[in-house]
Amino acid sequence: MTKLQNANDKHEQILVIFDTHHCSHVSLQSIINLASSLKAAIHGLYVEDANVLNAANLPFSREVTLQTAKVRKTSASSMERELRAYADRVRDLLQQHATTARVTSSFSIIRGPRLATIIRESRDARLVVFPAVSSKWSSTGTQNDYHLRNTIALYYDGTDSADSALSIATSIANRDGADLVVMTSERAHAEKLRQGMQTQSLKVIVHSLKKQELGTLLTELSPYSPRLFVLPESSQLVQNSDYLHRLVDHLHCDVLMVR
Amino acid sequence: MTQPKSRDDLIVSSNKLYHACDLSALAFKTSDDLEVTSEHLGQSRAMEALKFGIGMAHEGYNLYVLGSTGLGKHTTVKQLLEKESSTADIPPDWCYINNFDEYHKPHCLQLPAGRARKLQADMEQLVDDILVAIPTTFESDEYRTQIQAIEDEFKELEQKTFNELSEKADKQNIAMLRTPGGYTLGPIRNGEILTPDEFEKLSEEEQEAIKSTINEIEEDLKQVIRKIPVWQKESRERVKALNREVSELTVDQFVEEVRRAYTDLSEVTRFIDTVKADIITNVDAFRKYGEQKKAGGNNQELIKTLFSRYQVNVLVDNSETEGAPVIYEDNPTYQNMVGRVEHVAQMGTLLTDFTMIKSGAFHRANGGYLILDVRKLLMSPFSWEGLKRVLRAGEVRIESLEQMLSLVSTTSLQPDPIPIDVKVVLTGSRLLYYLLKEYDPEFGLLFKVAADFAEDITRDDKSSELYARMIATLQRENKLEPIDKSGIERIIEHCSRLVDDGEKISLHMGGLVDLLRESDYWAKQSQRSTITIDDVESAIDKRRYRLDQIRERVHEQVLRGTRLIDTEGEKVAQVNGLSVIQLGDHAFGQPSRITATARLGTGKVIDIEREVDLGGSIHSKGVMILSAYLANRYAKSQPLSLAASLVFEQSYGMVEGDSASAAELCALLSALSELPVKQGLAMTGSVNQHGEVQAIGGVNEKIEGFFDICKARGLNGEQGVIIPQSNIKHLMLRKDVRTAVDQGQFAIYAVSTIDEIMELLTATEAGVADKTGNYPKQSVNGLVQQRMQKLTQLHQQYSKPEKTKGHDKAAKRK
């Protein structure tokens, strides 16, 4: 476990990206637990989507509400208030959970185009978490089956950051008594992992991807219903600029990106 | 009136002063040699009534066993019932189970004897099994995969719909942007939302086209959002259906196993089916239990709260009962009789459910017998009414007193009534029996059999032998030392004394057992391994001594001259009467001075006790009888020109009974004849209008009471007690009295008439009337007659001159 301890020591802060998609309590608690086990501080970053404010500035600006399916007129100022109120709520929630778990936390708000801002702001962080997004349509953000999930998933490509990600994922799975699913595209990596993980007491599934492609990864990951997906940032899969959109908007679990 | 007997004829011979018991005809040395008896001596009437009552299966044939305390009613009844019930069928078990439709109305369940506990255990095991099985099933990969599939299907539908709408918007250069409250739409140029300035620069047609497109997409968006609840509901329904299917599969295997054991009991299988349906409906509770257990929560409280409704509350368990139950309820409160619903306090609120229903004596005695002490029953509020209601209705309904009296309006349990087949046996006194019979019309309908226990039995050789065997039986039952023949004889004699009758024996087993135990104690104190007559005497004497303080004080007052009682000499119009003071189970006699005065009057005898309300009605009756006797005997053909008064001197309490009426008459006759009365004699007896002396109670105590005073002052051979002839059979006098009589120091006289008493008291001939109705002049009756005639003449003299004088004065005025 020397490697893991080193990895833990190195990651002193986890950046958690929040936006207008709802983040559930369960998901937030899970992220706080992650920080606690890694002895890391949490920094919450709320991204105010500039495009939303621009749209609200238009003379015919309207909002279709999820609660009632009704159309209501909006303005830049009303939308700004709405975004700030939401940010305040997210901050309170984060602080509340962090205080309970005795995890150091901070919070900031930044405005800009959503994806571009997320990419820019997360560039320098060692660990970045994108909280699970529930339903696109649901306004409650609840995930009925979240409590049933007890699997940690990891994409492994043999890079240094992948080793670091493996160390973190193993640590979390051990702590929670969860199963560990390792997705890999290289047969050699699969063999190496199978041998390497034999000493672990936890249940490890090494899954060989049919294709080294983000779409394939997402499709083949789905049946495992992971609670947390750990992804090394160096992976070829996430070099494409579209990756973040697909990860953040399509995965129904927390995503931990490890550099 | 016949010629009175001579003084010697009236003396009671010493062999009549005590009815000794002689068991010499029986060949035994100690009670160990006597055969044990199970016979209920002297109670054949009661036993026949009990057997009849037990045998009568019809409604209302409950029993009332009457007799005084200590007769052994309870023991006899219990023994008989246990014997009768041992061959009877074992009644069924009774349980309360949850009513899943109306929780406040629990159902009762009847099961063959011994199966209720098994059902209770089976249901507990069932819940335990399911508590493990359900969380395991719902955490299985198979279940999770199925749930995931349902949710994925919903997500895919959602994704597809969103993507289609998003693509449609994209194609028309419209962006769908997520806001905290929903979605907003905006036109895009080169991947960016148009600013208001850029939008203003567009031509009017372009602006309208954008607005129109946004309107169209908004409409689509609204349609989709409206479908979300429908999809969610559909998803939930499918999850629910899956949960039900999985639950049924899991629960079935365990339920079927239990169900198979009760296929012969349709009500039980119906209950099990209901439980199964409820478990499936509430499967989330079992899953929650699994989660809590996993989280290390305190599951005991949760189990108690959530799963108690599947329990079986065994109210009556006859698994170890042999024959029909015989229950004695020592504390027959209303709730102890009909059962109760208990409550637990939680957060200041009182909570209850069917598991807190507790059985009453009726439940436990169902199918058998219930023995109750009627006095305790009547002293417990509402118990008597509760008992009658159960017997009338033939069912026991558990209802709290607060509900019954409408004192509370809060909802509580209304358990199903349980049908009752029980024979109630009340034990109690005769007084209560006759009071109930008189004042409660329902009593006679519900308690048709009276078993009347005898208080005593006629004493003869046969009964004495049986009594000796009964003493032997009690001695062995109580593990006491054996009693020798003399001891048994003394015990029988004492039991005769207890009923104040030498020809009877008391049947009070309680008192007898106490005497045996105390005799055994004194035998052991004397290092004897056999109880002898001395030990029995010690037991009797010591017991008397323990209770004798009041008697000592009363006699002390006499001996110190505080209470004036003469025991020698002669006095006119002063007689020693005798009375008995009863203090609990201890009685003693004491002499009372009775005095009389006689003077001219109009025939009225004043009873001073009655005048001041210290005389009871029977005492007053006695005084009136003696007035009638006087008039009848001495003033048949002339006015009774007498004013007399009678009083118990130094009496400060109530005087009741007519046992002193003969003494009062003698005092009055002495006052009239002016013949002095011997103070060495005391007397007791009631008198009738013809001067016959009648029997009284407490004769032994009365004689002993006067004897003790005389003995303390010194017996002079002139002292004695006059008793009615008809009381001779009751004599069971102490040994010291008998010895004094044998030695001529004390005498007991038995008389039949007042004349005999007067001759004894005055040593003067009573006198017999001649043909003209006149008595010899110097006889007692002659002197009384002369005094009466004198009073009449005086009365006439006082009457005449008064009238003449008045008439003359009136004539002079004219």
mmCIF file of C-alpha atoms in Angstrom, chain B residues 398-694:
data_model
loop_
_atom_site.group_PDB
_atom_site.id
_atom_site.type_symbol
_atom_site.label_atom_id
_atom_site.label_comp_id
_atom_site.label_asym_id
_atom_site.label_seq_id
_atom_site.Cartn_x
_atom_site.Cartn_y
_atom_site.Cartn_z
ATOM 1 C CA ILE B 398 -61.957 -7.490 27.107
ATOM 2 C CA GLU B 399 -62.994 -3.952 27.807
ATOM 3 C CA SER B 400 -61.237 -1.515 30.074
ATOM 4 C CA LEU B 401 -63.145 0.082 32.923
ATOM 5 C CA GLU B 402 -62.561 3.489 31.379
ATOM 6 C CA GLN B 403 -64.224 2.333 28.183
ATOM 7 C CA MET B 404 -66.999 0.566 30.026
ATOM 8 C CA LEU B 405 -67.810 3.703 31.991
ATOM 9 C CA SER B 406 -67.252 5.992 28.988
ATOM 10 C CA LEU B 407 -64.573 7.866 30.915
ATOM 11 C CA VAL B 408 -62.240 8.086 27.928
ATOM 12 C CA SER B 409 -62.968 8.760 24.299
ATOM 13 C CA THR B 410 -59.597 7.779 22.885
ATOM 14 C CA THR B 411 -59.427 4.870 20.483
ATOM 15 C CA SER B 412 -58.323 1.637 22.055
ATOM 16 C CA LEU B 413 -58.436 -2.006 21.143
ATOM 17 C CA GLN B 414 -61.700 -3.861 20.782
ATOM 18 C CA PRO B 415 -60.587 -7.480 20.687
ATOM 19 C CA ASP B 416 -62.967 -10.161 19.435
ATOM 20 C CA PRO B 417 -64.936 -11.669 22.327
ATOM 21 C CA ILE B 418 -63.939 -15.216 23.209
ATOM 22 C CA PRO B 419 -66.733 -17.748 23.789
ATOM 23 C CA ILE B 420 -66.679 -19.080 27.312
ATOM 24 C CA ASP B 421 -67.663 -22.458 28.703
ATOM 25 C CA VAL B 422 -66.814 -22.264 32.378
ATOM 26 C CA LYS B 423 -68.442 -23.344 35.602
ATOM 27 C CA VAL B 424 -68.026 -20.752 38.314
ATOM 28 C CA VAL B 425 -67.823 -21.882 41.936
ATOM 29 C CA LEU B 426 -68.253 -19.121 44.501
ATOM 30 C CA THR B 427 -67.267 -19.744 48.086
ATOM 31 C CA GLY B 428 -68.573 -17.493 50.810
ATOM 32 C CA SER B 429 -70.645 -16.998 53.903
ATOM 33 C CA ARG B 430 -74.295 -17.773 54.357
ATOM 34 C CA LEU B 431 -75.041 -14.127 55.008
ATOM 35 C CA LEU B 432 -73.722 -13.089 51.601
ATOM 36 C CA TYR B 433 -75.585 -15.943 49.946
ATOM 37 C CA TYR B 434 -78.912 -14.882 51.391
ATOM 38 C CA LEU B 435 -78.233 -11.201 50.781
ATOM 39 C CA LEU B 436 -77.432 -11.875 47.132
ATOM 40 C CA LYS B 437 -80.474 -14.072 46.845
ATOM 41 C CA GLU B 438 -82.608 -11.311 48.317
ATOM 42 C CA TYR B 439 -81.235 -8.294 46.524
ATOM 43 C CA ASP B 440 -79.839 -9.478 43.167
ATOM 44 C CA PRO B 441 -82.508 -11.054 40.992
ATOM 45 C CA GLU B 442 -79.885 -12.368 38.560
ATOM 46 C CA PHE B 443 -78.036 -14.284 41.252
ATOM 47 C CA GLY B 444 -80.632 -17.028 41.426
ATOM 48 C CA LEU B 445 -80.594 -17.436 37.652
ATOM 49 C CA LEU B 446 -76.836 -17.730 37.412
ATOM 50 C CA PHE B 447 -76.095 -19.682 40.603
ATOM 51 C CA LYS B 448 -78.716 -22.370 40.833
ATOM 52 C CA VAL B 449 -76.793 -24.788 43.027
ATOM 53 C CA ALA B 450 -76.080 -24.074 46.687
ATOM 54 C CA ALA B 451 -73.659 -26.382 48.461
ATOM 55 C CA ASP B 452 -74.276 -25.783 52.153
ATOM 56 C CA PHE B 453 -71.373 -26.854 54.350
ATOM 57 C CA ALA B 454 -72.366 -28.043 57.840
ATOM 58 C CA GLU B 455 -70.798 -26.272 60.807
ATOM 59 C CA ASP B 456 -70.839 -29.319 63.111
ATOM 60 C CA ILE B 457 -71.681 -32.989 63.310
ATOM 61 C CA THR B 458 -73.494 -35.071 65.937
ATOM 62 C CA ARG B 459 -71.007 -36.678 68.259
ATOM 63 C CA ASP B 460 -71.321 -40.424 68.682
ATOM 64 C CA ASP B 461 -68.965 -43.392 68.595
ATOM 65 C CA LYS B 462 -68.992 -43.649 64.815
ATOM 66 C CA SER B 463 -68.462 -39.985 64.147
ATOM 67 C CA SER B 464 -65.791 -39.822 66.850
ATOM 68 C CA GLU B 465 -63.923 -42.633 65.145
ATOM 69 C CA LEU B 466 -64.163 -40.905 61.768
ATOM 70 C CA TYR B 467 -63.091 -37.662 63.387
ATOM 71 C CA ALA B 468 -60.072 -39.410 64.875
ATOM 72 C CA ARG B 469 -59.151 -40.683 61.406
ATOM 73 C CA MET B 470 -59.590 -37.200 60.015
ATOM 74 C CA ILE B 471 -57.244 -35.867 62.702
ATOM 75 C CA ALA B 472 -54.757 -38.545 61.672
ATOM 76 C CA THR B 473 -55.117 -37.524 58.024
ATOM 77 C CA LEU B 474 -54.532 -33.855 58.812
ATOM 78 C CA GLN B 475 -51.583 -34.744 61.022
ATOM 79 C CA ARG B 476 -49.925 -36.585 58.143
ATOM 80 C CA GLU B 477 -50.825 -33.985 55.518
ATOM 81 C CA ASN B 478 -49.235 -31.335 57.717
ATOM 82 C CA LYS B 479 -46.247 -33.535 58.508
ATOM 83 C CA LEU B 480 -46.802 -33.332 62.266
ATOM 84 C CA GLU B 481 -45.747 -35.661 65.047
ATOM 85 C CA PRO B 482 -48.161 -38.563 65.714
ATOM 86 C CA ILE B 483 -50.848 -37.900 68.323
ATOM 87 C CA ASP B 484 -51.546 -40.433 71.044
ATOM 88 C CA LYS B 485 -55.030 -41.577 71.924
ATOM 89 C CA SER B 486 -55.413 -39.241 74.901
ATOM 90 C CA GLY B 487 -54.386 -36.323 72.712
ATOM 91 C CA ILE B 488 -56.959 -37.196 70.068
ATOM 92 C CA GLU B 489 -59.649 -37.568 72.725
ATOM 93 C CA ARG B 490 -58.811 -34.152 74.103
ATOM 94 C CA ILE B 491 -58.861 -32.639 70.625
ATOM 95 C CA ILE B 492 -62.336 -34.057 69.982
ATOM 96 C CA GLU B 493 -63.526 -32.733 73.351
ATOM 97 C CA HIS B 494 -62.124 -29.314 72.513
ATOM 98 C CA CYS B 495 -63.907 -29.374 69.169
ATOM 99 C CA SER B 496 -67.139 -30.005 71.041
ATOM 100 C CA ARG B 497 -66.406 -27.059 73.314
ATOM 101 C CA LEU B 498 -65.841 -24.916 70.216
ATOM 102 C CA VAL B 499 -69.458 -25.446 69.185
ATOM 103 C CA ASP B 500 -70.619 -25.088 72.826
ATOM 104 C CA ASP B 501 -72.237 -28.474 72.704
ATOM 105 C CA GLY B 502 -71.111 -31.705 74.308
ATOM 106 C CA GLU B 503 -73.089 -33.705 71.798
ATOM 107 C CA LYS B 504 -71.617 -32.085 68.667
ATOM 108 C CA ILE B 505 -68.184 -31.720 67.073
ATOM 109 C CA SER B 506 -67.039 -28.687 65.153
ATOM 110 C CA LEU B 507 -66.282 -29.181 61.482
ATOM 111 C CA HIS B 508 -64.075 -26.093 61.250
ATOM 112 C CA MET B 509 -61.013 -27.621 59.728
ATOM 113 C CA GLY B 510 -59.038 -24.397 59.875
ATOM 114 C CA GLY B 511 -59.268 -24.222 63.672
ATOM 115 C CA LEU B 512 -58.543 -27.922 63.993
ATOM 116 C CA VAL B 513 -55.403 -27.761 61.873
ATOM 117 C CA ASP B 514 -54.208 -24.781 63.918
ATOM 118 C CA LEU B 515 -54.721 -26.767 67.129
ATOM 119 C CA LEU B 516 -52.778 -29.727 65.688
ATOM 120 C CA ARG B 517 -49.906 -27.522 64.587
ATOM 121 C CA GLU B 518 -49.747 -25.741 67.933
ATOM 122 C CA SER B 519 -49.895 -29.048 69.819
ATOM 123 C CA ASP B 520 -47.055 -30.276 67.631
ATOM 124 C CA TYR B 521 -45.091 -27.143 68.547
ATOM 125 C CA TRP B 522 -45.563 -27.697 72.281
ATOM 126 C CA ALA B 523 -44.667 -31.394 71.929
ATOM 127 C CA LYS B 524 -41.426 -30.410 70.271
ATOM 128 C CA GLN B 525 -40.803 -27.825 72.956
ATOM 129 C CA SER B 526 -41.113 -30.660 75.469
ATOM 130 C CA GLN B 527 -38.755 -32.853 73.432
ATOM 131 C CA ARG B 528 -41.545 -35.310 72.709
ATOM 132 C CA SER B 529 -41.900 -37.246 69.494
ATOM 133 C CA THR B 530 -45.581 -37.907 70.118
ATOM 134 C CA ILE B 531 -48.276 -35.337 70.794
ATOM 135 C CA THR B 532 -49.964 -36.123 74.107
ATOM 136 C CA ILE B 533 -52.927 -34.733 75.982
ATOM 137 C CA ASP B 534 -50.536 -32.379 77.810
ATOM 138 C CA ASP B 535 -49.413 -30.835 74.534
ATOM 139 C CA VAL B 536 -53.005 -30.383 73.393
ATOM 140 C CA GLU B 537 -53.862 -28.820 76.770
ATOM 141 C CA SER B 538 -50.838 -26.549 76.433
ATOM 142 C CA ALA B 539 -51.926 -25.479 72.977
ATOM 143 C CA ILE B 540 -55.453 -24.704 74.230
ATOM 144 C CA ASP B 541 -54.298 -22.967 77.407
ATOM 145 C CA LYS B 542 -51.567 -20.954 75.729
ATOM 146 C CA ARG B 543 -53.872 -19.800 73.020
ATOM 147 C CA ARG B 544 -56.424 -18.759 75.628
ATOM 148 C CA TYR B 545 -53.726 -17.029 77.604
ATOM 149 C CA ARG B 546 -52.559 -15.079 74.572
ATOM 150 C CA LEU B 547 -56.074 -13.716 74.091
ATOM 151 C CA ASP B 548 -57.099 -13.494 77.737
ATOM 152 C CA GLN B 549 -55.939 -10.041 78.706
ATOM 153 C CA ILE B 550 -59.328 -8.337 78.429
ATOM 154 C CA ARG B 551 -61.001 -11.032 80.554
ATOM 155 C CA GLU B 552 -58.320 -10.617 83.186
ATOM 156 C CA ARG B 553 -58.900 -6.878 83.254
ATOM 157 C CA VAL B 554 -62.680 -7.284 83.598
ATOM 158 C CA HIS B 555 -62.326 -9.832 86.392
ATOM 159 C CA GLU B 556 -59.696 -7.672 88.054
ATOM 160 C CA GLN B 557 -62.237 -4.847 88.223
ATOM 161 C CA VAL B 558 -64.641 -7.165 90.027
ATOM 162 C CA LEU B 559 -62.019 -8.470 92.442
ATOM 163 C CA ARG B 560 -60.824 -4.962 93.259
ATOM 164 C CA GLY B 561 -64.398 -3.865 93.947
ATOM 165 C CA THR B 562 -64.649 -1.487 91.037
ATOM 166 C CA ARG B 563 -67.427 -3.522 89.538
ATOM 167 C CA LEU B 564 -69.758 -4.486 92.323
ATOM 168 C CA ILE B 565 -70.433 -8.204 92.394
ATOM 169 C CA ASP B 566 -71.221 -10.035 95.638
ATOM 170 C CA THR B 567 -70.332 -13.691 95.870
ATOM 171 C CA GLU B 568 -71.589 -14.280 99.370
ATOM 172 C CA GLY B 569 -74.355 -13.062 101.666
ATOM 173 C CA GLU B 570 -77.935 -12.177 100.774
ATOM 174 C CA LYS B 571 -79.518 -9.104 99.256
ATOM 175 C CA VAL B 572 -83.098 -8.203 98.415
ATOM 176 C CA ALA B 573 -83.850 -7.416 94.747
ATOM 177 C CA GLN B 574 -80.259 -8.072 93.635
ATOM 178 C CA VAL B 575 -79.297 -11.033 91.451
ATOM 179 C CA ASN B 576 -76.033 -12.081 89.773
ATOM 180 C CA GLY B 577 -76.758 -12.430 86.105
ATOM 181 C CA LEU B 578 -74.245 -13.831 83.611
ATOM 182 C CA SER B 579 -73.247 -12.580 80.210
ATOM 183 C CA VAL B 580 -70.728 -13.538 77.517
ATOM 184 C CA ILE B 581 -68.318 -11.190 75.814
ATOM 185 C CA GLN B 582 -67.219 -12.316 72.367
ATOM 186 C CA LEU B 583 -63.940 -10.804 71.160
ATOM 187 C CA GLY B 584 -63.041 -12.259 67.792
ATOM 188 C CA ASP B 585 -62.690 -15.994 68.257
ATOM 189 C CA HIS B 586 -62.272 -15.672 72.039
ATOM 190 C CA ALA B 587 -65.255 -15.566 74.420
ATOM 191 C CA PHE B 588 -65.485 -15.277 78.162
ATOM 192 C CA GLY B 589 -68.220 -14.940 80.734
ATOM 193 C CA GLN B 590 -68.664 -12.271 83.362
ATOM 194 C CA PRO B 591 -71.203 -11.745 86.137
ATOM 195 C CA SER B 592 -73.443 -8.668 86.043
ATOM 196 C CA ARG B 593 -75.416 -7.297 88.919
ATOM 197 C CA ILE B 594 -79.141 -7.020 88.109
ATOM 198 C CA THR B 595 -81.323 -5.035 90.475
ATOM 199 C CA ALA B 596 -85.051 -4.313 90.640
ATOM 200 C CA THR B 597 -87.355 -1.922 92.417
ATOM 201 C CA ALA B 598 -91.096 -2.258 92.906
ATOM 202 C CA ARG B 599 -93.660 0.286 93.976
ATOM 203 C CA LEU B 600 -97.229 1.373 93.442
ATOM 204 C CA GLY B 601 -97.989 2.058 89.849
ATOM 205 C CA THR B 602 -100.123 1.215 86.878
ATOM 206 C CA GLY B 603 -98.606 -2.049 85.760
ATOM 207 C CA LYS B 604 -95.566 -0.810 83.951
ATOM 208 C CA VAL B 605 -92.197 -2.557 84.194
ATOM 209 C CA ILE B 606 -89.486 -0.193 83.119
ATOM 210 C CA ASP B 607 -86.430 -1.654 81.438
ATOM 211 C CA ILE B 608 -83.889 1.075 82.082
ATOM 212 C CA GLU B 609 -81.572 -0.303 79.414
ATOM 213 C CA ARG B 610 -84.276 0.106 76.828
ATOM 214 C CA GLU B 611 -85.264 3.547 78.068
ATOM 215 C CA VAL B 612 -81.751 4.823 77.384
ATOM 216 C CA ASP B 613 -81.375 2.915 74.126
ATOM 217 C CA LEU B 614 -78.785 0.537 75.527
ATOM 218 C CA GLY B 615 -81.025 -2.505 75.277
ATOM 219 C CA GLY B 616 -81.434 -4.541 72.146
ATOM 220 C CA SER B 617 -84.814 -5.649 70.868
ATOM 221 C CA ILE B 618 -84.411 -9.249 72.079
ATOM 222 C CA HIS B 619 -83.558 -8.007 75.537
ATOM 223 C CA SER B 620 -86.636 -5.772 75.545
ATOM 224 C CA LYS B 621 -88.728 -8.699 74.424
ATOM 225 C CA GLY B 622 -87.475 -10.680 77.441
ATOM 226 C CA VAL B 623 -88.514 -7.890 79.816
ATOM 227 C CA MET B 624 -91.976 -7.680 78.261
ATOM 228 C CA ILE B 625 -92.381 -11.435 78.650
ATOM 229 C CA LEU B 626 -91.617 -11.238 82.352
ATOM 230 C CA SER B 627 -94.188 -8.416 82.724
ATOM 231 C CA ALA B 628 -96.745 -10.668 81.122
ATOM 232 C CA TYR B 629 -95.683 -13.489 83.453
ATOM 233 C CA LEU B 630 -96.212 -11.289 86.513
ATOM 234 C CA ALA B 631 -99.652 -10.172 85.398
ATOM 235 C CA ASN B 632 -100.688 -13.667 84.403
ATOM 236 C CA ARG B 633 -99.530 -15.274 87.627
ATOM 237 C CA TYR B 634 -100.316 -12.709 90.288
ATOM 238 C CA ALA B 635 -102.898 -10.323 88.884
ATOM 239 C CA LYS B 636 -105.247 -12.439 86.862
ATOM 240 C CA SER B 637 -108.387 -10.879 88.320
ATOM 241 C CA GLN B 638 -107.151 -7.527 89.501
ATOM 242 C CA PRO B 639 -105.311 -4.547 88.022
ATOM 243 C CA LEU B 640 -101.504 -4.832 88.027
ATOM 244 C CA SER B 641 -100.905 -1.855 90.265
ATOM 245 C CA LEU B 642 -97.187 -2.065 90.045
ATOM 246 C CA ALA B 643 -94.402 0.143 88.851
ATOM 247 C CA ALA B 644 -91.126 -1.683 88.615
ATOM 248 C CA SER B 645 -87.761 -0.945 87.117
ATOM 249 C CA LEU B 646 -84.944 -3.265 86.142
ATOM 250 C CA VAL B 647 -81.345 -2.467 85.407
ATOM 251 C CA PHE B 648 -77.958 -4.037 84.656
ATOM 252 C CA GLU B 649 -75.783 -2.190 87.130
ATOM 253 C CA GLN B 650 -72.492 -0.731 85.887
ATOM 254 C CA SER B 651 -73.311 -1.629 82.337
ATOM 255 C CA TYR B 652 -72.096 1.036 79.898
ATOM 256 C CA GLY B 653 -72.656 -0.676 76.620
ATOM 257 C CA MET B 654 -75.376 -2.418 74.731
ATOM 258 C CA VAL B 655 -77.211 -5.267 76.410
ATOM 259 C CA GLU B 656 -78.655 -7.781 73.980
ATOM 260 C CA GLY B 657 -80.238 -11.192 74.286
ATOM 261 C CA ASP B 658 -82.815 -12.639 76.597
ATOM 262 C CA SER B 659 -80.526 -14.923 78.607
ATOM 263 C CA ALA B 660 -80.867 -12.620 81.639
ATOM 264 C CA SER B 661 -84.661 -12.463 81.586
ATOM 265 C CA ALA B 662 -84.975 -15.171 84.260
ATOM 266 C CA ALA B 663 -82.477 -13.286 86.453
ATOM 267 C CA GLU B 664 -84.407 -10.038 85.933
ATOM 268 C CA LEU B 665 -87.633 -11.769 86.910
ATOM 269 C CA CYS B 666 -86.010 -13.201 90.027
ATOM 270 C CA ALA B 667 -84.735 -9.760 91.021
ATOM 271 C CA LEU B 668 -88.228 -8.374 90.616
ATOM 272 C CA LEU B 669 -89.834 -11.223 92.573
ATOM 273 C CA SER B 670 -87.293 -10.631 95.344
ATOM 274 C CA ALA B 671 -88.166 -6.941 95.300
ATOM 275 C CA LEU B 672 -91.878 -7.753 95.563
ATOM 276 C CA SER B 673 -91.555 -10.510 98.163
ATOM 277 C CA GLU B 674 -88.736 -8.722 99.950
ATOM 278 C CA LEU B 675 -86.992 -12.068 100.280
ATOM 279 C CA PRO B 676 -83.207 -11.768 100.171
ATOM 280 C CA VAL B 677 -81.344 -13.513 97.363
ATOM 281 C CA LYS B 678 -78.194 -15.575 97.930
ATOM 282 C CA GLN B 679 -75.315 -13.706 96.298
ATOM 283 C CA GLY B 680 -73.180 -16.824 96.110
ATOM 284 C CA LEU B 681 -75.317 -17.954 93.227
ATOM 285 C CA ALA B 682 -75.337 -16.603 89.721
ATOM 286 C CA MET B 683 -77.845 -17.526 87.115
ATOM 287 C CA THR B 684 -78.591 -17.547 83.428
ATOM 288 C CA GLY B 685 -81.611 -18.502 81.366
ATOM 289 C CA SER B 686 -84.502 -16.972 79.539
ATOM 290 C CA VAL B 687 -88.066 -17.255 80.722
ATOM 291 C CA ASN B 688 -91.382 -17.588 78.944
ATOM 292 C CA GLN B 689 -94.783 -16.244 79.976
ATOM 293 C CA HIS B 690 -95.534 -19.419 81.930
ATOM 294 C CA GLY B 691 -92.384 -19.215 84.037
ATOM 295 C CA GLU B 692 -90.508 -21.958 82.233
ATOM 296 C CA VAL B 693 -86.777 -21.488 81.961
ATOM 297 C CA GLN B 694 -85.331 -21.856 78.454
#
